[in-house]
C-alpha positions as YAML, in Angstrom:
chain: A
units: angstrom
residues:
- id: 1
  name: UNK
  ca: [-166.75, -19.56, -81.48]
- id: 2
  name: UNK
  ca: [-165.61, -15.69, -81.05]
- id: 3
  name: UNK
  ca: [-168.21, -13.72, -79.84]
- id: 4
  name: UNK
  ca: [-168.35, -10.26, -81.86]
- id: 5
  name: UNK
  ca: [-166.47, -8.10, -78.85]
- id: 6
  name: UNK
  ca: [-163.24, -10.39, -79.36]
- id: 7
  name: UNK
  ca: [-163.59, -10.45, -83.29]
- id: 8
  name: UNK
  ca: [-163.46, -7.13, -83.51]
- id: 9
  name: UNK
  ca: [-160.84, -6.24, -80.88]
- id: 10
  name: UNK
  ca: [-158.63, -9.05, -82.67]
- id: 11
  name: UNK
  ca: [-158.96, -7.64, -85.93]
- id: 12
  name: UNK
  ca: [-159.44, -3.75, -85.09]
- id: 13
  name: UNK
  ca: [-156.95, -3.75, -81.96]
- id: 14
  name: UNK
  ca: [-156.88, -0.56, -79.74]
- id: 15
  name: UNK
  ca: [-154.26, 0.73, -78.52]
- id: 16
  name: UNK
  ca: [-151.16, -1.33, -79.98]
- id: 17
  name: UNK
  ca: [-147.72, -0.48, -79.00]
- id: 18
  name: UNK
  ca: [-145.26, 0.99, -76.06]
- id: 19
  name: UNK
  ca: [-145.62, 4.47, -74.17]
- id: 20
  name: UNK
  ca: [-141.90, 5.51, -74.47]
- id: 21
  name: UNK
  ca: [-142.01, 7.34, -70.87]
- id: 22
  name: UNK
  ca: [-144.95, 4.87, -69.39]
- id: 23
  name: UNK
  ca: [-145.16, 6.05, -65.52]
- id: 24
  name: UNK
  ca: [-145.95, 2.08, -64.85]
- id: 25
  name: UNK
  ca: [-144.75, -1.36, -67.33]
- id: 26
  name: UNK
  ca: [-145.77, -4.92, -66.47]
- id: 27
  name: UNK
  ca: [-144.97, -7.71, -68.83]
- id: 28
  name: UNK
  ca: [-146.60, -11.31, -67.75]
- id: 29
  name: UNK
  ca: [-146.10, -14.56, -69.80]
- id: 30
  name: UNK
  ca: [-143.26, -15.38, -72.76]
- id: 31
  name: UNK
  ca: [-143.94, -16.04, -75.92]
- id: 32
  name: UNK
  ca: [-141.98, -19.44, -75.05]
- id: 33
  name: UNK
  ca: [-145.60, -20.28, -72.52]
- id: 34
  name: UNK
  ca: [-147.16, -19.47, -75.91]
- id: 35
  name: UNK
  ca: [-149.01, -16.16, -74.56]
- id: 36
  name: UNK
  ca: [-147.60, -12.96, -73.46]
- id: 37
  name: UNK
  ca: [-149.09, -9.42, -72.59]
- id: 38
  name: UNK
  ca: [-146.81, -6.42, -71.83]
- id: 39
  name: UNK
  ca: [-148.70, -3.19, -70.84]
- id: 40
  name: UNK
  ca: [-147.47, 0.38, -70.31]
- id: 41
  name: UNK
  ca: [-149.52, 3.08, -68.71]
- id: 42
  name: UNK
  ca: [-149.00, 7.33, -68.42]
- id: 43
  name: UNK
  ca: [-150.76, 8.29, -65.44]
- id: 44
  name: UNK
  ca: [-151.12, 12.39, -64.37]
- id: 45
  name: UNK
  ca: [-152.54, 13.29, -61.56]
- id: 46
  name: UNK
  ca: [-153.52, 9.62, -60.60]
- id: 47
  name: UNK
  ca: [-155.41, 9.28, -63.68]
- id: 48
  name: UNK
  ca: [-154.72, 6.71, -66.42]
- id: 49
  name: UNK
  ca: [-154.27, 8.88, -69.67]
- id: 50
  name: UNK
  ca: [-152.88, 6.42, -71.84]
- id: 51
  name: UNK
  ca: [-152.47, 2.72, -71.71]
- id: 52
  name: UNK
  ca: [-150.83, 0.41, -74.69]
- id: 53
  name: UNK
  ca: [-150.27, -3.18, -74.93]
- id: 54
  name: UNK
  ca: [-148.20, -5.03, -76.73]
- id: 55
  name: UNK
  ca: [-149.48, -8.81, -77.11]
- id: 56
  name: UNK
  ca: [-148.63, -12.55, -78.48]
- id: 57
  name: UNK
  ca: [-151.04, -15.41, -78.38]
- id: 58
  name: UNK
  ca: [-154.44, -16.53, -79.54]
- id: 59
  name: UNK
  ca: [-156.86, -14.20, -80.66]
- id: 60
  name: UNK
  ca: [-158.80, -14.16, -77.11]
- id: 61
  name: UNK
  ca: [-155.11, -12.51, -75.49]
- id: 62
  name: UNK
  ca: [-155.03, -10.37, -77.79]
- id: 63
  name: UNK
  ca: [-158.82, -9.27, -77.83]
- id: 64
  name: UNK
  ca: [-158.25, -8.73, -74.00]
- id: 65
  name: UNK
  ca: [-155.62, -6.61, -74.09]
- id: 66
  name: UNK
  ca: [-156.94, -4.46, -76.29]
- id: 67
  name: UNK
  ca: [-160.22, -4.44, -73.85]
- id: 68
  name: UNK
  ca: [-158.09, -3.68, -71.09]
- id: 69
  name: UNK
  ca: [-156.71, -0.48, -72.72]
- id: 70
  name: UNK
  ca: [-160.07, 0.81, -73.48]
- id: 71
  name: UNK
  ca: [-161.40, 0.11, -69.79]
- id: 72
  name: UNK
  ca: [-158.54, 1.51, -67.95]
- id: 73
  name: UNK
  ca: [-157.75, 5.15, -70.53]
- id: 74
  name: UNK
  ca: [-159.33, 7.75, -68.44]
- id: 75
  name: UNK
  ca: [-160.26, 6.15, -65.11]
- id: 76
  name: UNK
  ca: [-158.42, 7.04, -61.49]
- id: 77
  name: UNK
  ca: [-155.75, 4.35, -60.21]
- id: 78
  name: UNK
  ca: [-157.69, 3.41, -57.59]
- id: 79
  name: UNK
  ca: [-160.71, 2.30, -59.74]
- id: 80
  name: UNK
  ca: [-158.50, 0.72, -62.15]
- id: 81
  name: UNK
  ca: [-157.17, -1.56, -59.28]
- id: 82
  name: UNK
  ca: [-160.48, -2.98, -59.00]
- id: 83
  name: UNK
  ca: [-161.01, -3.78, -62.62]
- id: 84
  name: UNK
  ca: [-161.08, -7.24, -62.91]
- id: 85
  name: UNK
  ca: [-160.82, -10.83, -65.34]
- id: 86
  name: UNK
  ca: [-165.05, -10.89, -64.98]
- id: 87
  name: UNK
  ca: [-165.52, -7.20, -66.02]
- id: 88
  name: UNK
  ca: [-163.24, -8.17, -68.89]
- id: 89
  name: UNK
  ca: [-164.91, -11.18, -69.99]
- id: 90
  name: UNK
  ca: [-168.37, -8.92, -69.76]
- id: 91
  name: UNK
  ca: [-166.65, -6.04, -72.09]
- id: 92
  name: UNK
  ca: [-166.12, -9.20, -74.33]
- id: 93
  name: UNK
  ca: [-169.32, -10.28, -74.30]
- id: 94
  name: UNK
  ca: [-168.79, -13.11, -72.42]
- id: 95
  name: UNK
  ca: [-165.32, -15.72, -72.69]
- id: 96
  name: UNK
  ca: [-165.62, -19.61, -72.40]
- id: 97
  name: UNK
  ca: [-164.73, -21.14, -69.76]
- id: 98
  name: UNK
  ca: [-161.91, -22.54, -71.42]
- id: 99
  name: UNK
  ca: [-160.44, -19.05, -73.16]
- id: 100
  name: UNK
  ca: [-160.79, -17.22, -69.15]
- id: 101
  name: UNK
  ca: [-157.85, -17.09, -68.77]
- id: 102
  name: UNK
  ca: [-156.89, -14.70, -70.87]
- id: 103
  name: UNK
  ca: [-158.65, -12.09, -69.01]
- id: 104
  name: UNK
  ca: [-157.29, -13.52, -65.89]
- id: 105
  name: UNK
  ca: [-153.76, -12.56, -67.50]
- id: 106
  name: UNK
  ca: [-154.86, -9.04, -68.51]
- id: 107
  name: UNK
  ca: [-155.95, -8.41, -65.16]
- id: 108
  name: UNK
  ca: [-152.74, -9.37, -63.43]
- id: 109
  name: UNK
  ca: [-151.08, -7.32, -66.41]
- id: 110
  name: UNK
  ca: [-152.64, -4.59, -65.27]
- id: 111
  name: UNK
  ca: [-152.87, -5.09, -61.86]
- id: 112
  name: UNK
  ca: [-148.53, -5.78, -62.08]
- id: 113
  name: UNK
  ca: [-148.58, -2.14, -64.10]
- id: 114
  name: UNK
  ca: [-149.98, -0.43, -61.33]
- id: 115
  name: UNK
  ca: [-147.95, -1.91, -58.81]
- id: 116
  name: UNK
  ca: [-145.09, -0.92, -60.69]
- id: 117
  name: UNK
  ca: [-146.05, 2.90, -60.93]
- id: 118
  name: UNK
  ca: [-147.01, 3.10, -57.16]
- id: 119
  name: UNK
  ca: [-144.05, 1.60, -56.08]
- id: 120
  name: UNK
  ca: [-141.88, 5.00, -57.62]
...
């Protein structure tokens, strides 16, 4: 049902945890909906050095989170804005229709991150 991208992200994930002084925090869901993603960035110099998530739901939320971290360490802000749930899916390997979603929310995650360190 997994495809080998969200197996391994699930069971090997990158980049677990809270930056302490993260330039940019977005939390979306509750673990009340069932899923929740909170994501902290460092950015210097308008690059994304670090990103870490922190992550409760089904193994496809988790999976991409963890994604999301890898696509987003090391890239400008302005390219990261234009990451999106489809590039996510395709770092996956490809979600179901019916699991989608889940990149949807790690692309507003990140999207709500951003947001949050431009507007300081």
């Amino acid at each position: 049902m997994y495809t080998p991208q969200v197996t391994d992200h699930y069971e090997n994930p990158r980049n677990v945890g809270t930056i302490a002084d993260a330039s940019g925090t977005a939390t979306v869901g509750s673990p009340a909906s069932g899923e929740m993603v909170k994501l902290t960035l460092k950015v210097v110099d308008s690059v994304i050095v670090a990103a870490k998530f922190r992550a409760f739901g089904c193994p496809t939320a988790i999976a991409s989170a963890s994604a999301l971290t890898e696509l987003v360490t090391g890239t400008q802000i302005r390219e990261a804005e234009k990451i999106n749930a489809v590039q996510l899916s395709e770092a996956l390997g490809g979600l179901p229709e019916d699991k989608f979603r889940y990149a949807s929310v790690a692309e507003n995650v990140l999207k709500n991150a951003i947001a949050d360190f431009l507007s300081k």
